[in-house]
Amino acid sequence: MEKQPQALDVTPLFRLVGLTDNVVVAVNEHTYEVDLEHPSDNWLYPAFRAFQELNYRLTAEHKTPHTFTTLGTGPGIDAIGAVQILRPEEIIITDIHPEVLMLAQQNIEKNVDIKCRALLGNICAPLREQNIVSDVIYANLPNVPFAGHKKEFFDDQITSSFFDGKTISGIPIEFSRYLLAMQYATLLDARDCLRDGGSLLLNIGGRVPFHLIEQMCTDAGYMCEELCVMFKAQSQPEVIVKSYAEAERFGKVEFDFYRFDEANKIAEQFSHRTSTNALKKVLSPYRVSASQAWDLYTEENLRIGHIVHVIRAVKI
């Protein structure tokens, strides 16, 4: 039996970046978790900082974000933040879970006054079906292919943590081994849905060598910029860290995780405009692989962290 949606006051997330409106959204068992005790550990915090940085750059470039699209919006909090920061004329939201999409649209319409179109589908497929072209597309998509886990794909929060690997193919091995298949597919998929000079924002965990991110953007026909670089605690470590450890063994690669408490003391001294490579350098004494992180988490109950960056891929 489906549980009834619960009201969640996410105002602390907005206060963290200087936004003063009170924001209350409805969430259910399919939407991603929001940590209100530690708002800076949410993926939405670097997203909002990136929206602010993008706003500065678009103003300097004399560009106006008329249409903003968020892929895989979840409960729609990212779209509400985008409206308050970027002030687009129209918001488009997508998600692959029909119940989540309906909830997100209701949340947006209750909190901000804007035209909102809700489209069901994977990555940019629903945009192409409607011949929609956006000025800005934002995506914080899962990295880990769904492998069953004794559940169905639409159970619980699976669609916010995993993607269906059957929906994408032809990904170069150097990207798929590092669990960047979904991000590379999004770069390719978004080209027809962006205006020339438009911006695709990718919110990505900085667990991989940064040159791979730059290579992905270049290969797909974009110019790569860093909008925001931060350090956060790993959410759902019992699922995500374990999945990355399995990917290390399968792909014969290593991912960058960190002992959170030690690394965070250093990371707090740097602004969100720090480069990924600079932050990785200063945090290197506390770096561990995914396999080591999994052992530290399960055997010593240590908190695990990782870098997160929001990349602006500008369509050339």
mmCIF file of C-alpha atoms in Angstrom:
data_model
loop_
_atom_site.group_PDB
_atom_site.id
_atom_site.type_symbol
_atom_site.label_atom_id
_atom_site.label_comp_id
_atom_site.label_asym_id
_atom_site.label_seq_id
_atom_site.Cartn_x
_atom_site.Cartn_y
_atom_site.Cartn_z
ATOM 1 C CA MET A 1 0.000 0.000 0.000
ATOM 2 C CA GLU A 2 1.321 3.417 -0.994
ATOM 3 C CA LYS A 3 1.969 5.819 1.870
ATOM 4 C CA GLN A 4 0.437 9.266 1.866
ATOM 5 C CA PRO A 5 2.811 12.138 1.007
ATOM 6 C CA GLN A 6 4.309 13.960 3.964
ATOM 7 C CA ALA A 7 4.848 17.708 4.259
ATOM 8 C CA LEU A 8 8.503 18.717 4.602
ATOM 9 C CA ASP A 9 9.715 22.220 5.423
ATOM 10 C CA VAL A 10 12.880 22.631 3.340
ATOM 11 C CA THR A 11 13.322 26.315 4.130
ATOM 12 C CA PRO A 12 16.777 25.684 5.725
ATOM 13 C CA LEU A 13 18.135 24.700 2.299
ATOM 14 C CA PHE A 14 17.032 28.037 0.862
ATOM 15 C CA ARG A 15 18.218 30.069 3.848
ATOM 16 C CA LEU A 16 21.674 28.535 3.388
ATOM 17 C CA VAL A 17 22.121 30.424 0.101
ATOM 18 C CA GLY A 18 20.379 33.635 1.193
ATOM 19 C CA LEU A 19 16.879 32.901 -0.132
ATOM 20 C CA THR A 20 14.243 34.092 2.317
ATOM 21 C CA ASP A 21 10.976 32.501 1.160
ATOM 22 C CA ASN A 22 9.537 29.680 3.229
ATOM 23 C CA VAL A 23 9.332 26.484 1.167
ATOM 24 C CA VAL A 24 7.253 23.455 2.166
ATOM 25 C CA VAL A 25 7.025 20.469 -0.170
ATOM 26 C CA ALA A 26 5.316 17.102 -0.149
ATOM 27 C CA VAL A 27 7.532 14.014 -0.296
ATOM 28 C CA ASN A 28 6.836 10.305 -0.435
ATOM 29 C CA GLU A 29 8.750 7.022 -0.278
ATOM 30 C CA HIS A 30 9.939 7.454 -3.874
ATOM 31 C CA THR A 31 11.552 10.893 -3.518
ATOM 32 C CA TYR A 32 15.171 11.268 -2.445
ATOM 33 C CA GLU A 33 16.033 11.940 1.186
ATOM 34 C CA VAL A 34 16.586 15.523 2.332
ATOM 35 C CA ASP A 35 18.844 15.970 5.380
ATOM 36 C CA LEU A 36 17.526 19.062 7.143
ATOM 37 C CA GLU A 37 19.812 18.616 10.163
ATOM 38 C CA HIS A 38 22.830 19.074 7.862
ATOM 39 C CA PRO A 39 21.486 21.104 4.909
ATOM 40 C CA SER A 40 24.934 21.637 3.382
ATOM 41 C CA ASP A 41 25.250 17.856 2.937
ATOM 42 C CA ASN A 42 22.388 17.814 0.450
ATOM 43 C CA TRP A 43 23.000 17.760 -3.311
ATOM 44 C CA LEU A 44 20.679 20.759 -3.545
ATOM 45 C CA TYR A 45 23.151 23.015 -1.760
ATOM 46 C CA PRO A 46 25.825 22.894 -4.504
ATOM 47 C CA ALA A 47 23.000 23.047 -7.065
ATOM 48 C CA PHE A 48 21.722 26.322 -5.629
ATOM 49 C CA ARG A 49 25.261 27.730 -5.395
ATOM 50 C CA ALA A 50 25.794 26.741 -9.021
ATOM 51 C CA PHE A 51 22.557 28.470 -10.060
ATOM 52 C CA GLN A 52 23.805 31.643 -8.381
ATOM 53 C CA GLU A 53 27.178 31.393 -10.125
ATOM 54 C CA LEU A 54 25.467 30.703 -13.443
ATOM 55 C CA ASN A 55 23.297 33.763 -12.933
ATOM 56 C CA TYR A 56 26.424 35.918 -12.572
ATOM 57 C CA ARG A 57 27.952 34.461 -15.722
ATOM 58 C CA LEU A 58 24.806 34.694 -17.818
ATOM 59 C CA THR A 59 24.444 38.349 -16.833
ATOM 60 C CA ALA A 60 28.050 39.021 -17.899
ATOM 61 C CA GLU A 61 27.384 37.166 -21.175
ATOM 62 C CA HIS A 62 24.158 39.127 -21.789
ATOM 63 C CA LYS A 63 22.129 35.906 -21.867
ATOM 64 C CA THR A 64 18.650 35.422 -20.428
ATOM 65 C CA PRO A 65 17.518 31.952 -19.274
ATOM 66 C CA HIS A 66 13.983 32.074 -20.662
ATOM 67 C CA THR A 67 13.422 28.330 -20.291
ATOM 68 C CA PHE A 68 14.893 26.184 -17.503
ATOM 69 C CA THR A 69 14.583 22.396 -17.540
ATOM 70 C CA THR A 70 15.456 20.019 -14.733
ATOM 71 C CA LEU A 71 15.864 16.326 -15.554
ATOM 72 C CA GLY A 72 14.874 13.831 -12.868
ATOM 73 C CA THR A 73 13.558 16.553 -10.614
ATOM 74 C CA GLY A 74 12.415 14.368 -7.700
ATOM 75 C CA PRO A 75 10.151 16.464 -5.449
ATOM 76 C CA GLY A 76 10.862 19.608 -7.493
ATOM 77 C CA ILE A 77 13.000 21.456 -4.951
ATOM 78 C CA ASP A 78 15.702 22.100 -7.555
ATOM 79 C CA ALA A 79 13.139 23.769 -9.826
ATOM 80 C CA ILE A 80 11.849 25.976 -7.008
ATOM 81 C CA GLY A 81 15.410 27.125 -6.316
ATOM 82 C CA ALA A 82 16.026 27.774 -9.999
ATOM 83 C CA VAL A 83 12.931 29.972 -10.205
ATOM 84 C CA GLN A 84 14.035 32.043 -7.229
ATOM 85 C CA ILE A 85 17.626 32.432 -8.437
ATOM 86 C CA LEU A 86 17.520 32.473 -12.251
ATOM 87 C CA ARG A 87 14.009 33.892 -12.751
ATOM 88 C CA PRO A 88 13.188 32.006 -15.960
ATOM 89 C CA GLU A 89 9.909 32.580 -17.776
ATOM 90 C CA GLU A 90 9.113 28.867 -17.925
ATOM 91 C CA ILE A 91 10.073 25.757 -15.958
ATOM 92 C CA ILE A 92 10.052 22.263 -17.416
ATOM 93 C CA ILE A 93 10.459 19.255 -15.155
ATOM 94 C CA THR A 94 10.961 15.608 -16.036
ATOM 95 C CA ASP A 95 11.108 12.376 -14.097
ATOM 96 C CA ILE A 96 10.734 8.692 -14.896
ATOM 97 C CA HIS A 97 8.509 7.998 -11.873
ATOM 98 C CA PRO A 98 4.920 9.149 -12.564
ATOM 99 C CA GLU A 99 4.005 9.609 -8.896
ATOM 100 C CA VAL A 100 7.119 11.660 -8.218
ATOM 101 C CA LEU A 101 6.500 13.839 -11.282
ATOM 102 C CA MET A 102 2.935 14.648 -10.226
ATOM 103 C CA LEU A 103 4.103 15.473 -6.701
ATOM 104 C CA ALA A 104 6.864 17.739 -8.031
ATOM 105 C CA GLN A 105 4.484 19.737 -10.198
ATOM 106 C CA GLN A 106 2.169 20.282 -7.239
ATOM 107 C CA ASN A 107 5.111 21.376 -5.071
ATOM 108 C CA ILE A 108 6.306 23.887 -7.646
ATOM 109 C CA GLU A 109 2.875 25.379 -8.241
ATOM 110 C CA LYS A 110 2.326 25.785 -4.476
ATOM 111 C CA ASN A 111 5.630 27.562 -3.852
ATOM 112 C CA VAL A 112 6.367 29.726 -6.914
ATOM 113 C CA ASP A 113 4.299 31.541 -9.505
ATOM 114 C CA ILE A 114 5.501 30.268 -12.864
ATOM 115 C CA LYS A 115 4.385 28.262 -15.864
ATOM 116 C CA CYS A 116 5.455 24.659 -15.221
ATOM 117 C CA ARG A 117 5.324 21.758 -17.677
ATOM 118 C CA ALA A 118 5.749 18.240 -16.293
ATOM 119 C CA LEU A 119 6.950 15.556 -18.723
ATOM 120 C CA LEU A 120 7.323 11.853 -18.017
ATOM 121 C CA GLY A 121 10.335 10.109 -19.506
ATOM 122 C CA ASN A 122 14.042 9.301 -19.486
ATOM 123 C CA ILE A 123 16.734 11.970 -19.900
ATOM 124 C CA CYS A 124 15.726 14.282 -22.800
ATOM 125 C CA ALA A 125 13.337 11.937 -24.621
ATOM 126 C CA PRO A 126 10.195 13.806 -23.480
ATOM 127 C CA LEU A 127 11.754 17.126 -24.541
ATOM 128 C CA ARG A 128 12.377 15.849 -28.052
ATOM 129 C CA GLU A 129 8.860 14.457 -28.272
ATOM 130 C CA GLN A 130 7.500 17.934 -27.509
ATOM 131 C CA ASN A 131 10.117 19.770 -29.655
ATOM 132 C CA ILE A 132 11.257 21.709 -26.586
ATOM 133 C CA VAL A 133 14.500 23.687 -26.671
ATOM 134 C CA SER A 134 15.821 25.122 -23.397
ATOM 135 C CA ASP A 135 18.307 27.792 -22.439
ATOM 136 C CA VAL A 136 19.436 25.876 -19.344
ATOM 137 C CA ILE A 137 19.117 22.173 -18.529
ATOM 138 C CA TYR A 138 20.044 20.898 -15.073
ATOM 139 C CA ALA A 139 20.617 17.238 -14.235
ATOM 140 C CA ASN A 140 21.573 15.421 -11.057
ATOM 141 C CA LEU A 141 21.212 11.869 -12.285
ATOM 142 C CA PRO A 142 22.155 8.538 -10.683
ATOM 143 C CA ASN A 143 25.494 6.927 -11.530
ATOM 144 C CA VAL A 144 24.909 3.312 -10.571
ATOM 145 C CA PRO A 145 23.139 0.857 -12.909
ATOM 146 C CA PHE A 146 20.220 -0.943 -11.275
ATOM 147 C CA ALA A 147 20.992 -4.622 -10.715
ATOM 148 C CA GLY A 148 17.825 -5.832 -9.045
ATOM 149 C CA HIS A 149 18.683 -5.733 -5.344
ATOM 150 C CA LYS A 150 15.611 -7.933 -4.746
ATOM 151 C CA LYS A 151 13.346 -4.990 -5.564
ATOM 152 C CA GLU A 152 11.508 -3.573 -8.539
ATOM 153 C CA PHE A 153 12.888 -0.482 -10.256
ATOM 154 C CA PHE A 154 10.048 1.770 -9.095
ATOM 155 C CA ASP A 155 10.107 0.629 -5.451
ATOM 156 C CA ASP A 156 11.137 2.982 -2.657
ATOM 157 C CA GLN A 157 13.881 5.481 -3.696
ATOM 158 C CA ILE A 158 15.528 3.277 -6.309
ATOM 159 C CA THR A 159 14.899 5.639 -9.239
ATOM 160 C CA SER A 160 16.701 8.441 -7.375
ATOM 161 C CA SER A 161 19.778 6.284 -6.672
ATOM 162 C CA PHE A 162 20.022 3.977 -9.696
ATOM 163 C CA PHE A 163 19.356 4.070 -13.433
ATOM 164 C CA ASP A 164 18.168 1.380 -15.793
ATOM 165 C CA GLY A 165 21.269 0.377 -17.733
ATOM 166 C CA LYS A 166 19.112 -1.121 -20.493
ATOM 167 C CA THR A 167 18.022 2.364 -21.567
ATOM 168 C CA ILE A 168 21.475 3.512 -22.735
ATOM 169 C CA SER A 169 24.148 1.911 -24.902
ATOM 170 C CA GLY A 170 27.265 2.695 -26.893
ATOM 171 C CA ILE A 171 29.080 4.446 -24.033
ATOM 172 C CA PRO A 172 32.893 4.525 -24.381
ATOM 173 C CA ILE A 173 34.506 2.112 -21.941
ATOM 174 C CA GLU A 174 36.596 4.820 -20.229
ATOM 175 C CA PHE A 175 33.379 6.507 -19.106
ATOM 176 C CA SER A 176 31.281 3.456 -18.279
ATOM 177 C CA ARG A 177 34.031 1.924 -16.104
ATOM 178 C CA TYR A 178 33.961 5.071 -13.973
ATOM 179 C CA LEU A 179 30.146 5.017 -13.719
ATOM 180 C CA LEU A 180 29.741 8.050 -15.977
ATOM 181 C CA ALA A 181 27.538 6.343 -18.553
ATOM 182 C CA MET A 182 24.398 8.254 -17.592
ATOM 183 C CA GLN A 183 26.203 11.593 -17.590
ATOM 184 C CA TYR A 184 27.771 10.995 -21.012
ATOM 185 C CA ALA A 185 24.423 9.860 -22.404
ATOM 186 C CA THR A 186 22.877 13.067 -21.042
ATOM 187 C CA LEU A 187 25.524 15.224 -22.720
ATOM 188 C CA LEU A 188 24.748 13.594 -26.051
ATOM 189 C CA ASP A 189 20.989 13.563 -25.521
ATOM 190 C CA ALA A 190 20.782 17.226 -24.520
ATOM 191 C CA ARG A 191 22.404 18.715 -27.601
ATOM 192 C CA ASP A 192 19.173 18.762 -29.614
ATOM 193 C CA CYS A 193 17.299 20.228 -26.651
ATOM 194 C CA LEU A 194 19.614 23.181 -25.961
ATOM 195 C CA ARG A 195 19.832 26.479 -27.777
ATOM 196 C CA ASP A 196 23.208 27.337 -29.285
ATOM 197 C CA GLY A 197 25.303 28.668 -26.430
ATOM 198 C CA GLY A 198 22.910 27.083 -23.939
ATOM 199 C CA SER A 199 24.085 25.524 -20.683
ATOM 200 C CA LEU A 200 23.778 21.950 -19.470
ATOM 201 C CA LEU A 201 24.531 21.758 -15.754
ATOM 202 C CA LEU A 202 25.684 18.380 -14.452
ATOM 203 C CA ASN A 203 25.739 17.844 -10.700
ATOM 204 C CA ILE A 204 28.315 15.057 -10.369
ATOM 205 C CA GLY A 205 30.067 13.404 -7.467
ATOM 206 C CA GLY A 206 33.785 14.126 -7.798
ATOM 207 C CA ARG A 207 34.774 10.531 -7.247
ATOM 208 C CA VAL A 208 36.452 10.205 -10.655
ATOM 209 C CA PRO A 209 39.514 11.856 -12.268
ATOM 210 C CA PHE A 210 38.394 15.319 -13.321
ATOM 211 C CA HIS A 211 40.016 15.053 -16.742
ATOM 212 C CA LEU A 212 37.366 12.436 -17.600
ATOM 213 C CA ILE A 213 34.632 15.006 -16.978
ATOM 214 C CA GLU A 214 36.401 17.485 -19.233
ATOM 215 C CA GLN A 215 36.915 14.809 -21.882
ATOM 216 C CA MET A 216 33.239 13.847 -21.791
ATOM 217 C CA CYS A 217 32.176 17.420 -22.398
ATOM 218 C CA THR A 218 34.690 17.984 -25.201
ATOM 219 C CA ASP A 219 33.861 14.718 -26.958
ATOM 220 C CA ALA A 220 30.154 15.580 -26.858
ATOM 221 C CA GLY A 221 30.675 19.052 -28.321
ATOM 222 C CA TYR A 222 30.652 21.323 -25.266
ATOM 223 C CA MET A 223 32.961 23.752 -23.515
ATOM 224 C CA CYS A 224 33.465 22.657 -19.892
ATOM 225 C CA GLU A 225 33.401 25.060 -16.923
ATOM 226 C CA GLU A 226 33.289 24.476 -13.189
ATOM 227 C CA LEU A 227 30.489 26.381 -11.485
ATOM 228 C CA CYS A 228 30.703 24.973 -7.993
ATOM 229 C CA VAL A 229 33.000 22.579 -6.117
ATOM 230 C CA MET A 230 32.190 21.371 -2.601
ATOM 231 C CA PHE A 231 32.749 18.564 -0.137
ATOM 232 C CA LYS A 232 29.890 16.614 1.404
ATOM 233 C CA ALA A 233 29.098 13.523 3.422
ATOM 234 C CA GLN A 234 28.127 10.507 1.334
ATOM 235 C CA SER A 235 24.382 9.999 1.447
ATOM 236 C CA GLN A 236 23.037 6.438 1.664
ATOM 237 C CA PRO A 237 26.571 4.997 2.168
ATOM 238 C CA GLU A 238 25.171 1.529 2.828
ATOM 239 C CA VAL A 239 23.994 1.474 -0.792
ATOM 240 C CA ILE A 240 26.195 3.894 -2.737
ATOM 241 C CA VAL A 241 29.643 3.146 -1.264
ATOM 242 C CA LYS A 242 28.966 -0.573 -1.576
ATOM 243 C CA SER A 243 27.970 -0.110 -5.236
ATOM 244 C CA TYR A 244 31.138 1.853 -5.989
ATOM 245 C CA ALA A 245 33.275 -0.789 -4.292
ATOM 246 C CA GLU A 246 31.682 -3.411 -6.538
ATOM 247 C CA ALA A 247 32.330 -1.194 -9.577
ATOM 248 C CA GLU A 248 36.009 -0.918 -8.589
ATOM 249 C CA ARG A 249 36.407 -4.655 -8.611
ATOM 250 C CA PHE A 250 34.487 -5.108 -11.841
ATOM 251 C CA GLY A 251 36.039 -2.224 -13.788
ATOM 252 C CA LYS A 252 39.539 -2.401 -12.300
ATOM 253 C CA VAL A 253 39.476 1.305 -11.437
ATOM 254 C CA GLU A 254 39.592 3.333 -8.221
ATOM 255 C CA PHE A 255 37.236 6.055 -7.007
ATOM 256 C CA ASP A 256 38.015 8.974 -4.715
ATOM 257 C CA PHE A 257 36.341 8.887 -1.305
ATOM 258 C CA TYR A 258 37.551 10.514 1.905
ATOM 259 C CA ARG A 259 37.452 10.099 5.661
ATOM 260 C CA PHE A 260 34.761 12.690 6.171
ATOM 261 C CA ASP A 261 35.502 14.180 9.592
ATOM 262 C CA GLU A 262 39.199 14.763 8.883
ATOM 263 C CA ALA A 263 38.762 15.949 5.310
ATOM 264 C CA ASN A 264 35.838 18.227 6.117
ATOM 265 C CA LYS A 265 37.946 20.328 8.500
ATOM 266 C CA ILE A 266 40.196 21.176 5.558
ATOM 267 C CA ALA A 267 37.437 21.502 2.951
ATOM 268 C CA GLU A 268 35.534 24.029 5.082
ATOM 269 C CA GLN A 269 38.394 26.505 4.543
ATOM 270 C CA PHE A 270 37.756 26.653 0.785
ATOM 271 C CA SER A 271 35.010 28.436 -1.114
ATOM 272 C CA HIS A 272 32.737 26.802 -3.666
ATOM 273 C CA ARG A 273 34.781 28.494 -6.405
ATOM 274 C CA THR A 274 37.803 26.289 -5.648
ATOM 275 C CA SER A 275 38.741 23.997 -8.525
ATOM 276 C CA THR A 276 38.203 20.252 -8.215
ATOM 277 C CA ASN A 277 41.869 19.485 -8.752
ATOM 278 C CA ALA A 278 42.944 21.984 -6.081
ATOM 279 C CA LEU A 279 40.520 20.551 -3.540
ATOM 280 C CA LYS A 280 41.557 16.977 -4.327
ATOM 281 C CA LYS A 281 45.187 17.932 -3.783
ATOM 282 C CA VAL A 282 44.674 19.318 -0.284
ATOM 283 C CA LEU A 283 42.373 16.441 0.699
ATOM 284 C CA SER A 284 44.696 13.741 -0.640
ATOM 285 C CA PRO A 285 45.995 12.669 2.830
ATOM 286 C CA TYR A 286 42.457 11.545 3.691
ATOM 287 C CA ARG A 287 41.618 9.860 0.395
ATOM 288 C CA VAL A 288 40.502 6.235 0.333
ATOM 289 C CA SER A 289 39.245 4.016 -2.455
ATOM 290 C CA ALA A 290 35.622 2.874 -2.527
ATOM 291 C CA SER A 291 36.654 -0.554 -1.221
ATOM 292 C CA GLN A 292 38.572 1.015 1.651
ATOM 293 C CA ALA A 293 35.665 3.378 2.323
ATOM 294 C CA TRP A 294 33.280 0.455 2.510
ATOM 295 C CA ASP A 295 35.511 -1.291 5.053
ATOM 296 C CA LEU A 296 35.821 1.880 7.133
ATOM 297 C CA TYR A 297 32.069 2.381 7.088
ATOM 298 C CA THR A 298 31.072 -1.206 7.901
ATOM 299 C CA GLU A 299 33.874 -2.122 10.308
ATOM 300 C CA GLU A 300 34.640 1.180 12.057
ATOM 301 C CA ASN A 301 31.404 3.119 11.455
ATOM 302 C CA LEU A 302 33.371 6.059 10.042
ATOM 303 C CA ARG A 303 31.593 8.753 8.047
ATOM 304 C CA ILE A 304 32.584 8.804 4.391
ATOM 305 C CA GLY A 305 32.715 11.918 2.211
ATOM 306 C CA HIS A 306 33.285 12.869 -1.392
ATOM 307 C CA ILE A 307 33.763 15.956 -3.532
ATOM 308 C CA VAL A 308 30.824 17.182 -5.575
ATOM 309 C CA HIS A 309 31.029 19.524 -8.528
ATOM 310 C CA VAL A 310 28.495 21.192 -10.743
ATOM 311 C CA ILE A 311 29.770 21.419 -14.293
ATOM 312 C CA ARG A 312 28.529 23.882 -16.879
ATOM 313 C CA ALA A 313 28.721 22.336 -20.328
ATOM 314 C CA VAL A 314 28.181 25.123 -22.865
ATOM 315 C CA LYS A 315 26.873 23.966 -26.231
ATOM 316 C CA ILE A 316 29.324 24.993 -28.949
#
